[in-house]
Amino acid sequence: MQVWPGEAYPLGAAYDGAGTNFAVFTEAADRVELCLLHDDGSETAVELRESDAFVRHAYLPGVMPGQRYGFRVHGPYAPERGLRCNSAKLLLDPYARAISGSVRWGEEVYGYHFDAPDRRNDLDSAPHTMTSVVVNPYFDWGDDRPPRTEYHHTVIYEAHVKGLTMRHPGLPEELRGTYAGLAHPAVIEHLTELGVTALELMPVHQFVNDHRLVDMGLNNYWGYNTIGFFAPHNAYASWGDRGQQVLEFKSAVKALHEAGIEVILDVVYNHTAEGNHLGPTLSFKGIDNPSYYRLTDDPRYYMDTTGTGNSLLMRSPHVLQMIMDSLRYWVTEMHVDGFRFDLAATLARQFHEVDRLSSFFDLVQQDPVVSQVKLIAEPWDVGEGGYQVGNFPPLWTEWNGKYRDTVRDLWRGEPRALAEFASRLTGSSDLYQDDGRRPLASINFVTCHDGFTLHDLVSYNDKRNDANGEDNRDGESHNRSWNSGVEGDTDDPDVLRLRARQMRNFIATLMLSQGVPMISHGDEVARTQRGNNNAYCQDNELAWLDWPSERERRGGDGDGGSGADGGDDARLRMLAFTRAMVGLRKEHPVFRRRRFFHGRPVEGTHDDLSDIAWFTPEGTEMTQRDWDRAHASALTVFLNGNAISEPGQRGERITDDSFLLMFNASPGPLEFVVPVDHGRQWQVVVDTAGEDGVPPGTGPKVRAGTRLTLADRSLTVLQRPV
């Protein structure tokens, strides 16, 4: 075999049409072998003799796409110094563009012996571990262009590749649970009819099924256990795992872009699947442990602000380079449109505190590629001072956990929720205005993958996580949920009607709020996990979206249904309501403003009414005393469509209809007076008390001063033409 010196850049395996350049960083190694794996189980070892700035490299003519490979790193095994080199362990390339196979758990993939954790383990891991794959970078993107949907037009749909597609009745069996399933016209049709503009995919970076879960007969379903930051997860590919997963993912992105849907990746750069000092040796740990991980004062152990065993060392230039290279790769080569960063506060930690000016944010800010896509932070981690909602830099948007909590509190009847609800409804200026950000910095959500589904939020007071094998100890215990009077499944028609109304309340509130709405997949059809609020290990029908039957989706007769969700007909009504609310938001810019409300008339709009006004149910303007009342749970909000302060794309004035939003979160019916002096005649366009929720243009007309009775726990929207 010919071995040429090659180049130190780019890192990873770079195929050029005639051969492949291999490059890997390690400061800890004495010697590095590149191992080419063959299908008969044998391997060919090539020592990487060239080294530049601790990057070992070589070029191998004739090595083609599909070739499996790994590294064996020779060097000190001295955990007391943080060094864990072990040439018996075949290691994944940190820059691998594709990864083949899965881990077969056993003592072979660990650097120590189970019965003697201080003794080095020299069992060969090659037959038991995953392997890196050389890929062909070419793909015919045609005229693919990023949709570049502006935030004020964005509706995010958080979904799991497998969970969304596994039970879809319109998909062929072989495409269910795959990237190709995402690209199927039946799935894309559902998303476009719903009004979704961005698909936020739960982790698709190559991840590992934890040893503990596999021993329990479970899997890491969610995928927050990354081992390959450049490689699409191979189990979601229908074609194969020797590079086919890359082509299939690209094809899915291309199809979604053709439908005008952006692709946002949920990424996990805060830790890896190698765990703590008792975890396996799969890649980084054996290549250069102290360069990749945050170690404690005793270097045998790992600092953990993620709850997963380790944290990447964000002070290391090599870690920062890897993350930025990965982000750029997914934008430039895989054409994704943005990222949601899991436990993003960990990325900001340079020492113990969360520093918003840390190196990572500096790099993102100045990067000409990454800075131009959607950047969404999950603004917390499990470390001290880790809850950082509202504290990320101006370039970033954030999952607004305070929005979620406040909206849940209002509709479940918690006292003293009204004043904060008003702030969340109008874009959370208390969180984002001071640093120059706008309402669109707030990613509003009521539910997400982590926690109850929308159906379960209104059906359970307590989590039901026994299937996870941890005696119901895992998952959040304080869910801010309310079971509507009965815990879990019921046939009581009154309870089912109340639950359906509460779900409509949440969806309507989400779509009427300033900011960027995010729907959790399946909430539009009342998906249930039977009270499991931590389905991270439930790779089965409990967590997969149970779609309404094909006959029902195409307008067949409903069976009336009973039990937890009221049957397919009730779920389809929920779907119709969600579509209508997304459509109402899309049609009216007053619900998706790019600037905060002023609370006063806007200059140059020829309207002496304030851009927003707050009223008691009696139709009088709210006073401080009204806001401070402990059990206040109802109000009316006036949104003035003739007082939108931001201009249009070409500088033109934006005008819209005006709206009255009437919220009755109290446990009994309430009489609301339509405020005078803010419009003479209105039409009801949303009423969540109705079975269908939105009478499309057929609601009754009402005049100023009219008294309307709102059912308990319901909201009504009145519209006045411009």
Coordinates of N, CA, C and O in Angstrom, one line a residue, residues 493-639:
P493 N -67.5 12.1 29.6 CA -67.5 13.1 28.5 C -67.2 14.5 29.0 O -66.7 15.3 28.2
D494 N -67.6 14.9 30.2 CA -67.4 16.3 30.7 C -65.9 16.5 30.8 O -65.3 17.6 30.5
V495 N -65.2 15.5 31.3 CA -63.7 15.6 31.5 C -63.0 15.7 30.2 O -62.1 16.5 29.9
L496 N -63.5 14.8 29.2 CA -62.9 14.8 27.9 C -63.1 16.2 27.2 O -62.2 16.7 26.5
R497 N -64.3 16.8 27.4 CA -64.5 18.1 26.7 C -63.6 19.1 27.3 O -63.1 20.0 26.6
L498 N -63.5 19.1 28.7 CA -62.6 20.1 29.3 C -61.2 19.9 28.9 O -60.5 20.9 28.6
R499 N -60.7 18.7 28.8 CA -59.3 18.5 28.3 C -59.1 19.0 26.9 O -58.1 19.6 26.6
A500 N -60.1 18.7 26.0 CA -60.0 19.2 24.6 C -60.0 20.8 24.6 O -59.2 21.4 23.9
R501 N -60.8 21.4 25.5 CA -60.8 22.8 25.6 C -59.5 23.4 26.1 O -58.9 24.4 25.6
Q502 N -58.9 22.7 27.1 CA -57.6 23.2 27.6 C -56.5 23.1 26.6 O -55.6 23.9 26.4
M503 N -56.5 22.0 25.8 CA -55.5 21.8 24.7 C -55.7 23.0 23.7 O -54.7 23.5 23.2
R504 N -57.0 23.3 23.4 CA -57.2 24.4 22.4 C -56.7 25.7 23.0 O -56.2 26.6 22.3
N505 N -56.9 25.9 24.4 CA -56.4 27.1 25.0 C -54.9 27.3 24.9 O -54.4 28.4 24.6
F506 N -54.2 26.2 25.1 CA -52.7 26.2 25.0 C -52.3 26.5 23.5 O -51.4 27.4 23.3
I507 N -52.9 25.9 22.6 CA -52.5 26.1 21.2 C -52.8 27.5 20.8 O -52.0 28.2 20.1
A508 N -54.0 28.0 21.1 CA -54.4 29.3 20.8 C -53.5 30.4 21.4 O -53.1 31.3 20.8
T509 N -53.2 30.2 22.7 CA -52.3 31.1 23.4 C -51.0 31.2 22.7 O -50.4 32.3 22.5
L510 N -50.5 30.0 22.4 CA -49.2 30.0 21.7 C -49.2 30.7 20.4 O -48.2 31.5 20.1
M511 N -50.2 30.6 19.6 CA -50.2 31.3 18.3 C -50.6 32.8 18.4 O -50.3 33.5 17.5
L512 N -51.2 33.2 19.5 CA -51.5 34.6 19.7 C -50.4 35.4 20.4 O -50.5 36.6 20.5
S513 N -49.4 34.7 20.8 CA -48.3 35.3 21.6 C -47.2 35.9 20.6 O -46.9 35.3 19.6
Q514 N -46.6 37.0 21.0 CA -45.5 37.6 20.3 C -44.3 36.7 20.6 O -44.1 36.2 21.7
G515 N -43.5 36.6 19.6 CA -42.3 35.7 19.6 C -42.4 34.6 18.6 O -43.2 34.8 17.6
V516 N -41.7 33.5 18.7 CA -41.7 32.5 17.7 C -42.3 31.2 18.3 O -41.8 30.7 19.3
P517 N -43.4 30.7 17.7 CA -44.1 29.6 18.3 C -43.4 28.2 17.9 O -42.9 28.1 16.8
M518 N -43.4 27.3 18.9 CA -42.8 26.0 18.6 C -43.9 24.9 19.1 O -44.3 25.0 20.2
I519 N -44.2 24.0 18.2 CA -45.2 23.0 18.4 C -44.4 21.7 18.6 O -43.4 21.4 17.8
S520 N -44.7 20.9 19.6 CA -44.1 19.6 19.8 C -44.8 18.5 18.9 O -46.1 18.5 19.0
H521 N -44.1 17.7 18.2 CA -44.8 16.9 17.2 C -45.8 16.0 17.8 O -45.6 15.4 18.9
G522 N -46.9 15.9 17.2 CA -48.1 15.1 17.7 C -49.0 15.9 18.5 O -50.2 15.4 18.8
D523 N -48.7 17.0 19.1 CA -49.6 17.8 19.9 C -50.8 18.2 19.1 O -51.9 18.4 19.6
E524 N -50.6 18.4 17.8 CA -51.7 18.8 16.9 C -52.8 17.7 16.7 O -53.9 18.0 16.3
V525 N -52.4 16.5 17.1 CA -53.4 15.4 17.1 C -53.5 14.7 18.5 O -53.9 13.6 18.6
A526 N -53.2 15.5 19.5 CA -53.4 15.1 20.9 C -52.6 13.8 21.2 O -53.1 12.8 21.8
R527 N -51.3 13.7 20.8 CA -50.5 12.5 21.1 C -50.3 12.3 22.6 O -50.2 13.3 23.4
T528 N -50.4 11.1 23.0 CA -50.2 10.8 24.4 C -49.0 9.8 24.6 O -48.7 9.0 23.8
Q529 N -48.3 10.0 25.8 CA -47.3 9.0 26.2 C -47.8 8.3 27.5 O -47.0 7.8 28.3
R530 N -49.1 8.3 27.7 CA -49.7 7.7 28.9 C -49.1 8.2 30.2 O -48.9 7.4 31.1
G531 N -48.7 9.4 30.2 CA -48.2 10.0 31.5 C -46.7 9.9 31.7 O -46.2 10.4 32.7
N532 N -46.0 9.3 30.7 CA -44.6 9.3 30.8 C -44.0 10.6 30.4 O -44.2 11.0 29.2
N533 N -43.3 11.3 31.3 CA -42.8 12.6 31.0 C -41.3 12.6 30.7 O -40.7 13.7 30.7
N534 N -40.7 11.4 30.5 CA -39.3 11.3 30.3 C -39.0 10.1 29.4 O -38.3 9.2 29.7
A535 N -39.6 10.2 28.2 CA -39.6 9.0 27.3 C -38.3 8.8 26.5 O -38.3 8.3 25.4
Y536 N -37.2 9.2 27.1 CA -35.9 9.2 26.5 C -35.5 7.8 26.1 O -34.7 7.7 25.1
C537 N -36.0 6.8 26.8 CA -35.5 5.4 26.5 C -36.6 4.6 25.9 O -36.5 3.4 25.8
Q538 N -37.7 5.2 25.5 CA -38.9 4.4 25.0 C -39.0 4.5 23.5 O -39.7 5.2 22.9
D539 N -38.1 3.6 22.9 CA -38.1 3.5 21.4 C -39.2 2.5 21.0 O -38.9 1.4 20.5
N540 N -40.4 2.9 21.2 CA -41.5 2.0 20.9 C -42.8 2.8 20.7 O -42.8 4.1 20.7
E541 N -43.9 2.2 20.7 CA -45.2 2.8 20.4 C -45.6 3.8 21.4 O -46.5 4.7 21.2
L542 N -45.1 3.7 22.6 CA -45.4 4.7 23.7 C -44.9 6.1 23.2 O -45.6 7.1 23.5
A543 N -43.8 6.2 22.6 CA -43.2 7.5 22.2 C -43.4 7.9 20.7 O -43.4 9.0 20.4
W544 N -43.7 6.9 19.9 CA -43.9 7.2 18.5 C -45.3 7.8 18.3 O -46.2 7.5 19.0
L545 N -45.4 8.7 17.3 CA -46.6 9.4 17.1 C -47.6 8.4 16.5 O -47.4 7.8 15.4
D546 N -48.8 8.3 17.2 CA -49.9 7.5 16.7 C -50.8 8.3 15.8 O -51.6 9.0 16.3
W547 N -50.6 8.2 14.5 CA -51.3 9.0 13.6 C -52.8 8.6 13.5 O -53.1 7.4 13.7
P548 N -53.7 9.5 13.4 CA -55.1 9.1 13.0 C -55.0 8.2 11.8 O -54.2 8.4 10.9
S549 N -56.0 7.3 11.7 CA -56.0 6.4 10.6 C -56.1 7.1 9.3 O -56.6 8.2 9.2
E550 N -55.6 6.4 8.2 CA -55.7 7.0 6.9 C -57.1 7.4 6.5 O -57.4 8.4 5.9
R551 N -58.0 6.5 6.8 CA -59.4 6.8 6.5 C -60.0 8.0 7.2 O -60.6 8.8 6.6
E552 N -59.6 8.1 8.5 CA -60.0 9.3 9.2 C -59.4 10.6 8.7 O -60.0 11.6 8.6
R553 N -58.1 10.5 8.3 CA -57.4 11.7 7.9 C -58.0 12.2 6.5 O -57.9 13.3 6.2
R554 N -58.6 11.3 5.8 CA -59.1 11.6 4.5 C -60.6 11.9 4.6 O -61.3 11.9 3.6
G555 N -61.1 12.0 5.8 CA -62.5 12.4 6.0 C -63.5 11.3 6.2 O -64.7 11.5 6.0
G556 N -63.1 10.1 6.6 CA -64.0 9.1 6.9 C -64.8 9.4 8.2 O -64.5 10.3 8.9
D557 N -65.8 8.6 8.4 CA -66.6 8.8 9.6 C -65.8 8.5 10.9 O -65.2 7.4 10.9
G558 N -65.9 9.3 11.9 CA -65.2 9.1 13.1 C -66.0 8.0 13.9 O -67.2 7.9 13.7
D559 N -65.3 7.3 14.8 CA -66.0 6.3 15.6 C -66.5 6.9 16.9 O -67.1 6.2 17.7
G560 N -66.3 8.2 17.1 CA -66.8 8.8 18.3 C -65.8 8.7 19.4 O -65.5 9.5 20.2
G561 N -65.2 7.5 19.4 CA -64.1 7.2 20.3 C -64.4 7.4 21.8 O -65.4 7.8 22.2
S562 N -63.5 6.9 22.6 CA -63.6 7.1 24.1 C -62.2 6.9 24.6 O -61.2 6.8 23.8
G563 N -62.1 6.8 25.9 CA -60.7 6.7 26.5 C -60.0 7.9 26.5 O -60.5 9.0 26.6
A564 N -58.6 7.8 26.4 CA -57.8 9.0 26.8 C -58.0 10.1 25.8 O -57.9 11.3 26.2
D565 N -58.2 9.9 24.5 CA -58.2 11.0 23.6 C -59.5 11.3 23.0 O -59.6 12.2 22.2
G566 N -60.5 10.5 23.2 CA -61.8 10.7 22.6 C -61.9 10.2 21.2 O -62.9 10.5 20.5
G567 N -60.9 9.5 20.7 CA -61.0 8.9 19.4 C -60.5 9.7 18.3 O -60.1 10.9 18.5
D568 N -60.4 9.1 17.1 CA -59.8 9.8 16.0 C -60.6 11.1 15.6 O -60.0 12.1 15.2
D569 N -61.9 11.1 15.8 CA -62.6 12.3 15.4 C -62.2 13.5 16.3 O -62.1 14.6 15.8
A570 N -62.0 13.3 17.6 CA -61.6 14.4 18.5 C -60.2 14.8 18.1 O -59.9 16.0 18.1
R571 N -59.3 13.9 17.7 CA -58.0 14.2 17.4 C -57.9 15.0 16.1 O -57.1 15.9 15.9
L572 N -58.8 14.7 15.1 CA -58.8 15.4 13.9 C -59.4 16.8 14.1 O -59.0 17.7 13.4
R573 N -60.3 17.0 15.0 CA -60.8 18.3 15.3 C -59.7 19.1 15.9 O -59.5 20.3 15.6
M574 N -58.8 18.5 16.7 CA -57.7 19.2 17.3 C -56.7 19.6 16.2 O -56.2 20.7 16.2
L575 N -56.5 18.7 15.2 CA -55.7 19.1 14.1 C -56.2 20.2 13.3 O -55.5 21.2 12.9
A576 N -57.5 20.2 13.0 CA -58.2 21.3 12.3 C -58.0 22.6 13.1 O -57.8 23.7 12.5
F577 N -58.2 22.6 14.4 CA -58.1 23.8 15.2 C -56.6 24.3 15.1 O -56.4 25.6 15.0
T578 N -55.7 23.5 15.3 CA -54.3 23.9 15.2 C -53.9 24.5 13.9 O -53.3 25.6 13.8
R579 N -54.4 23.9 12.8 CA -54.1 24.5 11.5 C -54.8 25.9 11.4 O -54.2 26.8 10.8
A580 N -56.0 26.0 11.9 CA -56.7 27.3 11.8 C -56.0 28.4 12.6 O -55.8 29.5 12.2
M581 N -55.4 28.0 13.8 CA -54.7 29.0 14.6 C -53.4 29.4 14.0 O -53.0 30.6 14.0
V582 N -52.7 28.4 13.4 CA -51.4 28.8 12.7 C -51.8 29.7 11.5 O -51.1 30.7 11.2
G583 N -52.9 29.4 10.8 CA -53.3 30.2 9.7 C -53.7 31.6 10.1 O -53.4 32.6 9.4
L584 N -54.4 31.7 11.3 CA -54.7 33.1 11.8 C -53.5 33.9 12.0 O -53.4 35.1 11.7
R585 N -52.5 33.3 12.7 CA -51.2 33.9 13.0 C -50.5 34.4 11.7 O -50.0 35.5 11.6
K586 N -50.5 33.5 10.7 CA -49.8 33.7 9.4 C -50.4 34.9 8.7 O -49.8 35.7 8.1
E587 N -51.8 35.0 8.8 CA -52.5 36.0 8.1 C -52.4 37.4 8.7 O -52.5 38.4 8.0
H588 N -52.1 37.5 10.0 CA -52.1 38.8 10.7 C -50.8 39.2 11.4 O -50.4 38.6 12.4
P589 N -50.2 40.2 10.8 CA -48.9 40.6 11.4 C -49.0 41.2 12.8 O -47.9 41.3 13.5
V590 N -50.2 41.5 13.3 CA -50.3 42.0 14.6 C -49.9 41.0 15.7 O -49.5 41.3 16.8
F591 N -49.9 39.7 15.3 CA -49.6 38.6 16.2 C -48.1 38.2 16.1 O -47.6 37.4 16.8
R592 N -47.4 38.8 15.2 CA -46.0 38.5 15.0 C -45.1 39.7 14.7 O -44.4 39.9 13.8
R593 N -45.3 40.6 15.7 CA -44.6 41.9 15.6 C -43.1 41.7 15.8 O -42.6 40.8 16.5
R594 N -42.3 42.6 15.1 CA -40.8 42.5 15.2 C -40.3 43.5 16.3 O -39.1 43.4 16.6
R595 N -41.2 44.3 16.9 CA -40.7 45.2 17.9 C -41.7 45.0 19.1 O -42.8 44.6 18.9
F596 N -41.2 45.4 20.3 CA -42.1 45.4 21.5 C -43.2 46.4 21.4 O -43.0 47.5 20.7
F597 N -44.3 46.2 22.1 CA -45.3 47.2 22.2 C -44.8 48.4 23.0 O -44.0 48.3 23.9
H598 N -45.4 49.6 22.6 CA -45.0 50.8 23.3 C -45.9 51.1 24.5 O -45.6 51.8 25.4
G599 N -47.2 50.6 24.4 CA -48.1 50.9 25.4 C -48.7 52.3 25.3 O -49.2 52.9 26.2
R600 N -48.6 52.9 24.1 CA -49.1 54.2 23.8 C -49.4 54.4 22.3 O -49.0 53.5 21.6
P601 N -50.0 55.4 21.9 CA -50.2 55.6 20.4 C -48.9 55.7 19.7 O -47.9 56.1 20.3
V602 N -48.9 55.2 18.5 CA -47.6 55.2 17.7 C -47.7 56.4 16.7 O -48.7 56.6 16.0
E603 N -46.6 57.1 16.7 CA -46.5 58.3 15.9 C -46.6 58.0 14.4 O -46.1 57.0 13.9
G604 N -47.3 58.8 13.7 CA -47.5 58.6 12.2 C -48.5 57.6 11.8 O -48.6 57.3 10.6
T605 N -49.3 57.1 12.7 CA -50.3 56.0 12.4 C -51.7 56.6 12.3 O -52.6 55.8 12.0
H606 N -51.9 57.9 12.6 CA -53.2 58.5 12.5 C -54.2 57.7 13.4 O -55.4 57.5 13.0
D607 N -53.8 57.3 14.5 CA -54.7 56.5 15.4 C -54.3 57.0 16.8 O -53.2 56.9 17.2
D608 N -55.3 57.5 17.5 CA -55.1 58.0 18.9 C -55.2 56.9 19.9 O -55.1 57.1 21.1
L609 N -55.4 55.6 19.5 CA -55.4 54.5 20.4 C -54.0 53.9 20.6 O -53.2 53.9 19.7
S610 N -53.8 53.4 21.8 CA -52.5 52.8 22.1 C -52.4 51.5 21.3 O -53.4 51.0 20.8
D611 N -51.1 51.1 21.1 CA -50.9 49.9 20.3 C -51.3 48.7 21.0 O -51.6 47.6 20.4
I612 N -51.5 48.8 22.4 CA -52.0 47.7 23.2 C -52.7 48.2 24.4 O -52.3 49.3 24.9
A613 N -53.7 47.6 24.8 CA -54.4 48.0 26.0 C -54.9 46.8 26.8 O -55.2 45.8 26.2
W614 N -55.1 47.0 28.1 CA -55.5 45.8 29.0 C -56.7 46.2 29.7 O -56.8 47.3 30.3
F615 N -57.7 45.3 29.7 CA -59.0 45.5 30.3 C -59.4 44.4 31.3 O -59.0 43.3 31.1
T616 N -60.1 44.8 32.3 CA -60.8 43.8 33.2 C -61.9 43.2 32.4 O -62.3 43.7 31.4
P617 N -62.5 42.1 32.9 CA -63.6 41.5 32.2 C -64.8 42.5 32.1 O -65.6 42.4 31.2
E618 N -64.8 43.5 33.0 CA -65.9 44.5 33.0 C -65.7 45.5 31.9 O -66.5 46.4 31.8
G619 N -64.6 45.5 31.2 CA -64.3 46.4 30.1 C -63.7 47.7 30.6 O -63.5 48.6 29.7
T620 N -63.2 47.8 31.8 CA -62.5 48.9 32.3 C -61.0 48.7 32.2 O -60.5 47.5 32.3
E621 N -60.2 49.7 32.0 CA -58.7 49.5 31.9 C -58.1 49.0 33.2 O -58.5 49.5 34.3
M622 N -57.2 48.1 33.1 CA -56.6 47.5 34.2 C -55.8 48.5 35.0 O -55.1 49.3 34.5
T623 N -55.9 48.4 36.3 CA -55.2 49.2 37.2 C -54.1 48.3 37.9 O -54.2 47.1 37.8
Q624 N -53.2 48.9 38.6 CA -52.2 48.1 39.3 C -52.8 47.2 40.3 O -52.4 46.1 40.5
R625 N -53.9 47.7 40.9 CA -54.6 46.8 41.9 C -55.2 45.6 41.2 O -55.2 44.5 41.8
D626 N -55.7 45.8 40.0 CA -56.3 44.6 39.3 C -55.1 43.6 39.0 O -55.4 42.4 39.1
W627 N -54.0 44.1 38.6 CA -52.9 43.2 38.3 C -52.4 42.4 39.6 O -52.0 41.3 39.5
D628 N -52.5 43.1 40.7 CA -51.9 42.5 41.9 C -52.9 41.6 42.6 O -52.5 40.9 43.6
R629 N -54.1 41.5 42.2 CA -55.1 40.6 42.9 C -54.6 39.2 42.7 O -54.3 38.7 41.6
A630 N -54.5 38.5 43.9 CA -53.9 37.2 43.9 C -54.7 36.2 43.0 O -54.0 35.4 42.3
H631 N -56.0 36.3 42.9 CA -56.7 35.3 42.2 C -57.3 35.8 40.9 O -58.2 35.2 40.3
A632 N -56.7 36.9 40.4 CA -57.1 37.4 39.1 C -56.8 36.4 38.0 O -55.6 36.0 38.0
S633 N -57.7 36.0 37.2 CA -57.4 35.0 36.2 C -58.1 35.2 34.9 O -58.4 34.3 34.1
A634 N -58.5 36.5 34.7 CA -59.2 36.8 33.5 C -58.9 38.3 33.1 O -58.7 39.1 33.9
L635 N -58.8 38.5 31.8 CA -58.5 39.8 31.3 C -58.8 39.9 29.8 O -58.9 38.8 29.1
T636 N -58.9 41.1 29.3 CA -59.0 41.3 27.8 C -57.8 42.1 27.3 O -57.4 43.1 28.0
V637 N -57.3 41.8 26.2 CA -56.2 42.5 25.6 C -56.6 43.0 24.3 O -57.1 42.3 23.4
F638 N -56.3 44.3 24.1 CA -56.6 45.0 22.8 C -55.3 45.1 22.0 O -54.3 45.6 22.5
L639 N -55.3 44.5 20.8 CA -54.1 44.7 19.9 C -54.5 45.5 18.7 O -55.4 45.2 18.0

